[in-house]
Short mmCIF file of C-alpha atoms in Angstrom, two decimals:
data_model
loop_
_atom_site.label_atom_id
_atom_site.label_comp_id
_atom_site.label_asym_id
_atom_site.label_seq_id
_atom_site.Cartn_x
_atom_site.Cartn_y
_atom_site.Cartn_z
CA MET A 1 -20.19 9.65 -31.02
CA SER A 2 -20.41 6.12 -30.25
CA TRP A 3 -17.73 5.14 -33.00
CA ALA A 4 -14.87 8.02 -30.95
CA PHE A 5 -15.40 5.97 -27.98
CA SER A 6 -15.31 2.18 -29.89
CA ALA A 7 -12.66 3.36 -32.10
CA ALA A 8 -10.71 4.01 -28.67
CA VAL A 9 -10.82 0.58 -27.18
CA LEU A 10 -11.52 -1.68 -30.64
CA LEU A 11 -8.04 -0.82 -32.03
CA PRO A 12 -6.26 -1.95 -30.27
CA LEU A 13 -8.29 -5.18 -29.69
CA LEU A 14 -8.47 -5.57 -33.75
CA ALA A 15 -4.49 -5.22 -33.37
CA ALA A 16 -4.22 -8.17 -31.40
CA SER A 17 -5.06 -9.77 -34.48
CA LEU A 18 -2.14 -9.24 -36.29
CA VAL A 19 0.37 -11.51 -35.06
CA ALA A 20 -0.78 -14.77 -36.82
CA THR A 21 1.88 -14.22 -39.19
CA GLY A 22 5.35 -12.71 -39.71
CA SER A 23 4.05 -10.51 -42.18
CA THR A 24 1.07 -8.27 -40.34
CA ARG A 25 3.66 -8.60 -37.40
CA PHE A 26 5.60 -6.69 -38.99
CA LEU A 27 2.34 -4.39 -39.71
CA LEU A 28 1.96 -4.18 -36.09
CA TRP A 29 5.27 -3.44 -34.71
CA ARG A 30 4.78 -0.09 -36.94
CA LEU A 31 1.43 0.52 -35.67
CA LEU A 32 2.16 -0.21 -32.76
CA PRO A 33 3.26 3.33 -30.87
CA TRP A 34 -0.12 4.43 -33.08
CA LEU A 35 -2.30 2.24 -31.34
CA PRO A 36 -3.56 4.48 -28.45
CA LEU A 37 -3.82 7.52 -30.86
CA PRO A 38 -7.84 7.69 -31.13
CA ALA A 39 -7.84 7.42 -26.86
CA LEU A 40 -5.75 10.29 -27.43
CA LEU A 41 -7.61 12.87 -29.38
CA LEU A 42 -10.89 11.70 -27.60
CA ALA A 43 -8.84 12.85 -24.42
CA THR A 44 -8.27 16.46 -25.73
CA GLN A 45 -11.03 16.60 -28.04
CA VAL A 46 -14.22 15.62 -25.35
CA ARG A 47 -14.62 17.03 -22.05
CA ASP A 48 -18.09 15.64 -20.90
CA ALA A 49 -19.85 12.74 -23.17
CA SER A 50 -21.73 10.03 -22.24
CA VAL A 51 -22.99 6.97 -25.07
CA ASP A 52 -25.63 4.70 -23.30
CA ILE A 53 -25.87 1.41 -25.34
CA PRO A 54 -28.63 -0.56 -24.06
CA TRP A 55 -28.27 -4.11 -26.38
CA LEU A 56 -24.80 -4.28 -24.73
CA MET A 57 -24.35 -6.43 -21.89
CA LEU A 58 -26.50 -5.45 -19.43
CA GLY A 59 -26.40 -2.05 -20.74
CA ALA A 60 -23.54 -0.30 -21.43
CA ARG A 61 -21.75 3.03 -20.75
CA TRP A 62 -19.57 5.14 -22.73
CA GLN A 63 -18.49 8.01 -20.23
CA LEU A 64 -15.59 10.54 -20.24
CA ASP A 65 -15.55 13.68 -18.22
CA THR A 66 -13.51 16.01 -15.86
CA LEU A 67 -12.31 13.25 -14.15
CA ARG A 68 -11.96 10.65 -16.62
CA SER A 69 -10.26 12.62 -18.98
CA PRO A 70 -6.93 12.60 -17.47
CA PHE A 71 -6.12 9.28 -16.51
CA LEU A 72 -7.08 8.62 -20.41
CA LEU A 73 -4.59 11.42 -21.50
CA ALA A 74 -1.92 9.69 -19.36
CA ALA A 75 -2.64 6.59 -20.17
CA SER A 76 -2.50 7.47 -24.12
CA LEU A 77 0.04 9.27 -23.97
CA LEU A 78 2.57 6.98 -21.50
CA TRP A 79 1.12 3.92 -24.20
CA GLY A 80 1.96 5.35 -26.59
CA GLY A 81 5.94 6.36 -26.28
CA ALA A 82 6.35 3.09 -24.50
CA GLY A 83 4.93 1.26 -27.84
CA LEU A 84 7.61 2.95 -29.86
CA TYR A 85 10.37 2.06 -27.77
CA ALA A 86 8.86 -1.71 -27.76
CA ARG A 87 9.20 -1.63 -31.16
CA ALA A 88 12.93 -0.51 -31.52
CA VAL A 89 14.42 -2.83 -28.81
CA LEU A 90 11.52 -6.11 -28.99
CA GLU A 91 11.09 -6.15 -33.17
CA GLY A 92 12.26 -9.59 -33.97
CA ALA A 93 13.21 -10.62 -30.30
CA GLU A 94 12.49 -13.95 -28.88
CA ARG A 95 8.60 -14.95 -28.22
CA GLU A 96 7.57 -11.16 -29.96
CA ARG A 97 4.49 -12.91 -30.76
CA TRP A 98 3.62 -13.21 -26.51
CA PHE A 99 4.86 -10.11 -26.34
CA LEU A 100 2.95 -8.32 -29.17
CA SER A 101 -0.81 -10.04 -27.81
CA SER A 102 -0.32 -9.64 -24.30
CA TRP A 103 0.63 -5.92 -25.07
CA CYS A 104 -2.42 -5.32 -26.94
CA LEU A 105 -4.86 -7.11 -25.32
CA ALA A 106 -3.55 -4.99 -21.89
CA LEU A 107 -3.94 -1.60 -23.64
CA ALA A 108 -7.40 -2.71 -24.97
CA GLY A 109 -8.71 -3.12 -21.51
CA ASN A 110 -6.68 0.14 -19.87
CA LEU A 111 -8.38 1.95 -22.11
CA TRP A 112 -12.02 0.53 -21.90
CA LEU A 113 -12.04 0.43 -18.08
CA ILE A 114 -11.24 4.03 -18.27
CA VAL A 115 -14.51 5.01 -20.08
CA ALA A 116 -16.33 2.67 -18.98
CA GLY A 117 -19.54 4.40 -17.29
CA ASP A 118 -21.17 0.90 -16.31
CA ALA A 119 -19.55 -1.89 -13.59
CA VAL A 120 -19.64 -4.70 -16.10
CA GLY A 121 -18.01 -2.86 -19.15
CA PHE A 122 -15.52 -1.70 -16.13
CA TYR A 123 -14.57 -4.69 -14.81
CA ALA A 124 -14.98 -6.52 -18.36
CA GLY A 125 -11.95 -3.89 -19.04
CA PHE A 126 -10.53 -4.22 -15.61
CA ALA A 127 -10.01 -8.11 -15.94
CA LEU A 128 -8.59 -8.03 -19.76
CA MET A 129 -6.00 -5.47 -18.30
CA THR A 130 -5.09 -7.59 -15.42
CA PHE A 131 -4.23 -10.78 -17.12
CA ALA A 132 -3.00 -10.01 -19.90
CA ALA A 133 -0.44 -8.11 -17.94
CA TRP A 134 0.21 -11.07 -17.02
CA GLY A 135 1.81 -11.99 -19.74
CA LEU A 136 3.93 -9.12 -19.89
CA VAL A 137 5.43 -9.84 -16.14
CA VAL A 138 6.37 -13.92 -17.42
CA HIS A 139 7.36 -12.87 -21.07
CA ALA A 140 10.58 -13.62 -20.43
CA ASP A 141 10.25 -17.03 -19.27
CA SER A 142 13.04 -17.34 -16.28
CA PRO A 143 12.63 -18.85 -12.91
CA ARG A 144 12.60 -15.12 -11.84
CA ALA A 145 9.91 -14.19 -14.06
CA LEU A 146 7.95 -17.49 -13.40
CA TRP A 147 8.11 -16.73 -9.94
CA ALA A 148 6.55 -13.02 -10.55
CA GLY A 149 4.10 -14.16 -12.06
CA LYS A 150 2.90 -16.31 -9.98
CA VAL A 151 2.77 -13.50 -7.15
CA TYR A 152 1.14 -11.34 -9.51
CA ILE A 153 -1.58 -13.93 -10.67
CA ALA A 154 -2.21 -15.01 -7.06
CA MET A 155 -2.54 -11.45 -6.61
CA ALA A 156 -4.57 -10.48 -9.35
CA VAL A 157 -7.09 -13.24 -8.52
CA LEU A 158 -7.66 -12.27 -5.55
CA GLY A 159 -8.11 -8.53 -6.13
CA GLU A 160 -10.78 -9.50 -8.50
CA LEU A 161 -12.43 -11.63 -6.49
CA ALA A 162 -12.89 -8.76 -4.01
CA LEU A 163 -13.83 -6.18 -6.54
CA LEU A 164 -16.38 -8.11 -8.37
CA ALA A 165 -17.98 -9.30 -4.63
CA GLY A 166 -17.75 -5.20 -4.20
CA LEU A 167 -19.50 -4.19 -7.23
CA LEU A 168 -22.09 -6.63 -7.27
CA LEU A 169 -22.94 -5.96 -3.19
CA ALA A 170 -22.74 -2.03 -4.77
CA SER A 171 -25.33 -2.79 -7.66
CA GLU A 172 -27.84 -4.55 -5.03
CA LEU A 173 -27.76 -1.51 -2.70
CA ALA A 174 -28.46 0.84 -6.39
CA GLY A 175 -31.68 -1.30 -6.80
CA GLY A 176 -29.87 -3.60 -9.64
CA SER A 177 -28.19 -0.79 -11.65
CA VAL A 178 -25.07 -1.32 -12.95
CA LEU A 179 -23.90 2.49 -13.72
CA LEU A 180 -20.96 2.99 -10.89
CA ALA A 181 -22.57 6.71 -10.88
CA GLU A 182 -25.64 5.53 -9.00
CA MET A 183 -23.66 2.79 -7.32
CA ALA A 184 -21.30 5.61 -5.55
CA THR A 185 -24.69 7.41 -4.85
CA ALA A 186 -26.55 4.20 -3.02
CA LEU A 187 -23.05 3.78 -1.53
CA GLY A 188 -23.41 7.25 0.17
CA ARG A 189 -26.83 6.47 1.35
CA SER A 190 -26.82 3.41 2.47
CA GLN A 191 -26.74 2.62 6.30
CA GLN A 192 -24.54 -0.39 5.65
CA PRO A 193 -21.85 -0.09 3.25
CA GLY A 194 -18.81 -1.24 5.22
CA LEU A 195 -18.53 -4.64 3.53
CA ALA A 196 -19.19 -3.17 0.14
CA LEU A 197 -16.36 -0.45 0.70
CA GLY A 198 -14.02 -3.19 2.31
CA LEU A 199 -14.16 -5.36 -0.84
CA LEU A 200 -14.35 -2.57 -3.10
CA LEU A 201 -10.74 -0.90 -1.31
CA THR A 202 -9.21 -4.57 -0.70
CA GLY A 203 -9.82 -5.07 -4.66
CA PHE A 204 -8.93 -1.91 -6.14
CA GLY A 205 -5.75 -2.06 -3.53
CA VAL A 206 -3.93 -4.92 -5.56
CA LYS A 207 -4.01 -2.81 -8.21
CA ALA A 208 -2.80 0.22 -6.47
CA GLY A 209 -0.20 -0.94 -4.55
CA LEU A 210 -2.38 -1.01 -1.16
CA PRO A 211 0.33 -2.05 1.96
CA LEU A 212 -0.25 -5.91 2.48
CA LEU A 213 -1.72 -5.68 -1.28
CA HIS A 214 1.59 -4.95 -3.12
CA PHE A 215 3.91 -8.02 -2.80
CA TRP A 216 3.74 -8.22 -6.45
CA LEU A 217 5.06 -4.80 -8.11
CA PRO A 218 8.51 -5.18 -6.52
CA LEU A 219 8.85 -9.08 -7.82
CA ALA A 220 6.66 -7.57 -11.76
CA HIS A 221 8.83 -4.35 -12.33
CA PRO A 222 12.42 -6.06 -12.17
CA VAL A 223 11.62 -8.76 -14.65
CA ALA A 224 9.42 -7.61 -17.60
CA PRO A 225 10.69 -5.87 -20.45
CA THR A 226 11.16 -1.88 -19.52
CA PRO A 227 8.57 -0.52 -21.58
CA ALA A 228 5.83 -3.11 -19.91
CA SER A 229 7.17 -2.07 -16.52
CA ALA A 230 6.63 1.64 -18.02
CA VAL A 231 3.22 0.77 -18.38
CA LEU A 232 2.79 -1.28 -15.38
CA SER A 233 3.55 1.51 -12.76
CA GLY A 234 2.40 4.62 -15.24
CA ALA A 235 -0.54 3.76 -16.07
CA MET A 236 -2.18 0.00 -15.18
CA ILE A 237 -0.95 0.61 -11.07
CA LYS A 238 -3.77 4.10 -11.90
CA ALA A 239 -6.66 1.94 -12.72
CA GLY A 240 -6.96 1.28 -9.41
CA LEU A 241 -6.81 4.75 -8.44
CA LEU A 242 -9.85 5.17 -11.14
CA GLY A 243 -12.11 2.80 -9.63
CA TRP A 244 -11.71 3.82 -6.17
CA LEU A 245 -12.92 7.35 -7.64
CA VAL A 246 -15.62 6.34 -9.71
CA VAL A 247 -17.43 3.64 -6.68
CA LEU A 248 -16.14 4.71 -3.09
CA PRO A 249 -19.34 7.50 -2.44
CA LEU A 250 -17.00 10.78 -2.43
CA GLY A 251 -18.27 14.01 -1.21
CA LEU A 252 -21.31 12.04 0.00
CA THR A 253 -21.47 11.60 2.70
CA SER A 254 -18.26 10.84 5.37
CA LEU A 255 -16.96 7.82 6.57
CA PRO A 256 -14.07 9.36 9.63
CA ALA A 257 -13.43 5.05 10.71
CA TRP A 258 -12.85 4.04 7.01
CA GLY A 259 -11.05 7.01 5.86
CA THR A 260 -8.68 7.36 8.93
CA MET A 261 -7.64 3.48 7.96
CA VAL A 262 -7.32 4.70 4.44
CA MET A 263 -5.18 7.90 5.07
CA ALA A 264 -3.05 5.37 7.53
CA LEU A 265 -2.47 3.05 4.79
CA GLY A 266 -1.78 5.87 2.60
CA LEU A 267 1.11 7.55 5.28
CA ILE A 268 2.32 3.83 5.09
CA ALA A 269 3.05 3.45 1.28
CA LEU A 270 4.50 6.55 1.07
CA LEU A 271 6.83 6.30 4.13
CA GLY A 272 7.50 2.72 4.06
CA ALA A 273 8.16 2.14 0.35
CA ALA A 274 10.55 5.00 0.45
CA LEU A 275 12.19 4.08 3.17
CA ARG A 276 12.63 -0.18 1.73
CA GLY A 277 13.33 1.07 -1.66
CA ILE A 278 16.27 2.56 -0.67
CA TRP A 279 18.03 -0.60 0.17
CA THR A 280 17.55 -1.96 -3.41
CA ARG A 281 19.93 -3.75 -5.56
CA GLU A 282 18.01 -3.09 -9.21
CA ALA A 283 16.93 0.18 -10.74
CA LYS A 284 13.89 -1.15 -11.43
CA THR A 285 12.66 -2.39 -8.33
CA VAL A 286 13.49 1.01 -7.18
CA LEU A 287 11.47 2.43 -9.19
CA ALA A 288 8.35 -0.01 -8.09
CA TRP A 289 9.32 1.12 -4.43
CA SER A 290 9.02 4.27 -6.04
CA SER A 291 5.58 3.75 -7.37
CA ILE A 292 4.11 2.14 -3.88
CA SER A 293 5.23 5.42 -2.40
CA GLN A 294 3.74 7.82 -4.56
CA MET A 295 0.01 5.60 -4.89
CA GLY A 296 0.59 6.59 -0.96
CA LEU A 297 0.18 10.28 -1.87
CA ALA A 298 -2.64 9.53 -3.83
CA THR A 299 -3.96 7.16 -0.89
CA LEU A 300 -3.65 10.02 1.12
CA MET A 301 -5.35 12.56 -0.16
CA LEU A 302 -8.67 9.99 -0.48
CA GLY A 303 -9.01 9.26 3.05
CA ALA A 304 -9.07 12.62 3.90
CA VAL A 305 -11.70 13.31 1.54
CA LEU A 306 -13.50 9.86 3.15
CA VAL A 307 -13.62 11.56 6.39
CA GLU A 308 -14.48 15.32 5.27
CA PRO A 309 -16.33 15.15 1.70
CA ALA A 310 -16.60 18.40 1.48
CA LEU A 311 -12.82 17.95 0.35
CA TRP A 312 -13.87 16.62 -2.84
CA TRP A 313 -14.65 19.46 -4.36
CA LEU A 314 -11.30 21.37 -3.91
CA VAL A 315 -9.34 18.60 -4.12
CA SER A 316 -11.05 16.10 -7.06
CA GLY A 317 -9.28 18.01 -10.17
CA TRP A 318 -5.68 16.97 -7.76
CA PHE A 319 -5.86 13.68 -9.26
CA GLY A 320 -5.88 14.38 -12.71
CA LEU A 321 -2.97 16.44 -11.91
CA PHE A 322 -1.40 13.88 -10.06
CA VAL A 323 -1.99 11.08 -12.78
CA LEU A 324 -0.69 12.99 -15.22
CA HIS A 325 2.46 13.77 -13.23
CA HIS A 326 3.49 10.17 -12.00
CA GLY A 327 2.82 8.58 -14.97
CA LEU A 328 4.55 10.57 -17.19
CA ALA A 329 7.45 11.29 -15.02
CA LYS A 330 7.64 7.41 -13.96
CA GLY A 331 7.16 6.13 -17.62
CA ALA A 332 10.38 8.11 -18.63
CA LEU A 333 11.89 6.91 -15.48
CA PHE A 334 11.52 3.27 -16.69
CA LEU A 335 12.32 3.89 -19.98
CA SER A 336 15.70 5.54 -18.96
CA VAL A 337 16.99 2.41 -16.91
CA GLY A 338 17.02 0.30 -20.79
CA LEU A 339 18.66 3.05 -22.53
CA SER A 340 22.07 2.42 -24.12
CA LEU A 341 24.13 5.28 -22.12
CA PRO A 342 27.54 6.54 -24.23
CA GLY A 343 31.12 4.47 -23.29
CA ALA A 344 33.18 7.76 -23.27
CA PRO A 345 33.03 9.17 -19.79
CA VAL A 346 32.14 13.31 -20.98
CA ALA A 347 29.05 11.58 -23.00
CA ARG A 348 28.33 9.09 -20.36
CA GLY A 349 27.96 12.14 -17.37
CA LEU A 350 26.00 14.51 -20.03
CA ALA A 351 23.72 11.12 -20.89
CA LEU A 352 22.49 10.65 -17.01
CA LEU A 353 22.40 14.28 -16.65
CA VAL A 354 19.94 14.31 -19.03
CA VAL A 355 18.26 11.17 -17.74
CA ALA A 356 17.27 12.03 -14.50
CA LEU A 357 15.51 15.51 -15.02
CA PRO A 358 12.08 13.35 -14.83
CA ALA A 359 12.75 12.43 -11.36
CA LEU A 360 13.24 16.45 -10.32
CA SER A 361 9.90 16.56 -11.14
CA VAL A 362 8.65 13.42 -9.00
CA ILE A 363 11.24 14.72 -5.62
CA GLY A 364 8.98 17.52 -6.72
CA LEU A 365 11.40 20.58 -6.94
CA PRO A 366 10.36 23.91 -8.09
CA LEU A 367 8.57 25.01 -10.85
CA THR A 368 7.95 21.21 -11.68
CA SER A 369 4.27 19.49 -11.57
CA GLY A 370 5.37 17.43 -8.94
CA GLU A 371 6.19 20.21 -6.76
CA ALA A 372 2.16 21.60 -7.48
CA VAL A 373 1.03 18.51 -6.62
CA LYS A 374 2.49 18.21 -3.09
CA ARG A 375 1.56 21.74 -2.54
CA TRP A 376 -2.11 21.05 -3.32
CA LEU A 377 -1.95 18.41 -1.26
CA LYS A 378 -0.49 19.85 1.77
CA ASP A 379 -3.00 23.24 1.29
CA SER A 380 -5.80 20.86 0.72
CA VAL A 381 -4.83 19.06 4.49
CA SER A 382 -3.79 21.90 6.21
CA GLY A 383 -7.06 24.11 5.07
CA ASP A 384 -9.60 24.93 6.58
CA LEU A 385 -12.44 22.57 5.20
CA ALA A 386 -9.75 19.79 6.80
CA GLY A 387 -10.69 20.21 10.04
CA ALA A 388 -11.97 16.82 10.94
CA VAL A 389 -8.61 15.19 9.55
CA PRO A 390 -6.84 13.00 11.71
CA TRP A 391 -3.27 13.93 12.34
CA GLN A 392 -3.93 17.24 10.54
CA PRO A 393 -0.93 18.96 12.14
CA TRP A 394 1.51 16.70 11.27
CA LEU A 395 1.45 16.10 7.93
CA PRO A 396 2.77 18.42 6.10
CA HIS A 397 5.90 17.68 8.22
CA LEU A 398 5.37 13.96 7.05
CA LEU A 399 5.22 15.54 3.64
CA SER A 400 8.36 17.29 4.02
CA LEU A 401 10.04 13.68 5.22
CA SER A 402 8.50 11.93 2.03
CA THR A 403 10.19 14.55 -0.28
CA LEU A 404 13.26 14.14 1.37
CA LEU A 405 12.75 9.81 1.31
CA THR A 406 11.96 10.34 -2.38
CA LEU A 407 15.19 12.49 -3.36
CA LEU A 408 17.06 9.26 -1.60
CA LEU A 409 15.23 7.31 -3.19
CA LEU A 410 15.73 8.79 -6.71
CA LEU A 411 19.46 9.23 -6.04
CA ARG A 412 19.80 5.27 -5.56
CA TRP A 413 17.91 4.79 -8.41
CA TRP A 414 20.72 7.26 -10.51
CA TRP A 415 23.32 5.51 -8.41
CA LEU A 416 22.01 2.17 -10.10
CA LEU A 417 21.78 3.87 -13.62
CA ARG A 418 25.41 4.83 -13.73
CA SER A 419 26.92 1.87 -12.23
CA GLY A 420 25.57 -0.25 -15.63
CA ASP A 421 28.08 -0.39 -18.97
CA GLY A 422 28.30 1.71 -20.85
CA SER A 423 27.42 1.15 -25.18
CA THR A 424 30.00 2.73 -27.99
CA ALA A 425 26.35 2.43 -29.93
CA VAL A 426 23.49 4.49 -29.05
CA ALA A 427 20.49 2.97 -30.31
CA THR A 428 18.37 6.32 -31.52
CA LEU A 429 15.03 4.95 -31.51
CA PRO A 430 14.08 4.06 -27.96
CA TRP A 431 16.14 8.03 -26.98
CA VAL A 432 13.47 9.25 -28.71
CA ALA A 433 10.37 7.67 -26.86
CA TRP A 434 12.54 8.79 -23.75
CA LEU A 435 12.91 12.13 -24.78
CA LEU A 436 8.82 12.34 -25.73
CA LEU A 437 7.70 11.10 -22.46
CA ALA A 438 10.05 13.21 -20.85
CA ALA A 439 9.07 16.38 -22.48
CA LEU A 440 5.53 15.42 -21.61
CA SER A 441 6.32 15.21 -18.23
CA LEU A 442 8.79 18.51 -18.13
CA GLY A 443 6.65 20.18 -19.69
CA LEU A 444 3.10 19.72 -17.44
CA PRO A 445 2.95 22.94 -15.90
CA LEU A 446 2.33 24.62 -19.23
CA TYR A 447 -0.01 22.47 -20.78
CA ALA A 448 -2.18 20.98 -17.83
CA PRO A 449 -4.47 24.42 -17.04
CA ILE A 450 -5.01 24.05 -20.51
CA LEU A 451 -6.17 19.96 -20.94
CA LEU A 452 -7.57 20.04 -16.64
#
């Protein structure tokens, strides 16, 4: 089993070494969509497994369970589809070596942190992904991209410092253990977990787009190459959420003050980011604000579990469905921004209708995965187990308001997409990559019950 985990992480790491010469780069471009394949096989074939490697670092552990599997599945599918798109639009372009090395390293870090069961491995993967993604943000080498890169790296360093300090404190509470499960248990038993909790919420919150820590997102997405924007929003942003889920003492103890604060931040993100995005003038920036808003749903649910730990056993599967739903749908929406649309009016109109299909899932229309996500959330925060959750009578109405704001936000995205220039020569491969992610997103209600 150890080889399966190792292959998932090491293949993209080894691929980064192929950027040196033109002939090896040609090979790497062909391999790019297939680099997440070992991770995809692992996510679909292994339900619950862990492998300890005592000689690696401070004692490493590869781990896959019902919580991590949806994260790994969503990441591998999204990186694969976006990799196919990147091959179509960036092969032979200026600074392709820079892009390829940043892409492979960020992919390796993303997969590593998902399957890491120990704090050292998780932090190493998280840091590798974070700093490699900076190369994707500044890839265009324009003044705007460099400014976005400065803001990104400043927020990244802040987050990494807070995360490292929080993990060290949690490890100390766990008697020096670096296993994430033992650290979460120790936080739940501690009489004074406040400092560690605050640092962990902050460190992961930078990546998850928590309000006041979100500034890098609307700056980075418009300047990054389109496939990089897709994985930034669809996969990498979820690393912050996974960190919260595996380190915080969910289901172990009630933390009403912390939970109420997290719920408030989730509501601010859910409603405030949607309002802000409606007034944005670039399609990818609109989608960036939409990602912050949608992550507010997960933050809201996280806060509810911190208030009422009994909810955890009811909603732990919700996070997996949310990650798959948002990752695939948002990845398809980002890829649609870079598609070459037909110039003929009728063909262009049909193409615009087709690319809007994943947006229906994000809005939460009936029979979509988005509708299942929001219904599960509403039922959870208004059920008998959620009696202690703050603002319980108002939450269903606020969630309905968020659906309306999301509709307006994505109508704004569609209008900006509609205003773009048409093309007489429509490239095929980017459309194939988009179609792959769109089909996976729209078909999620059919296969999610089998995989989750």
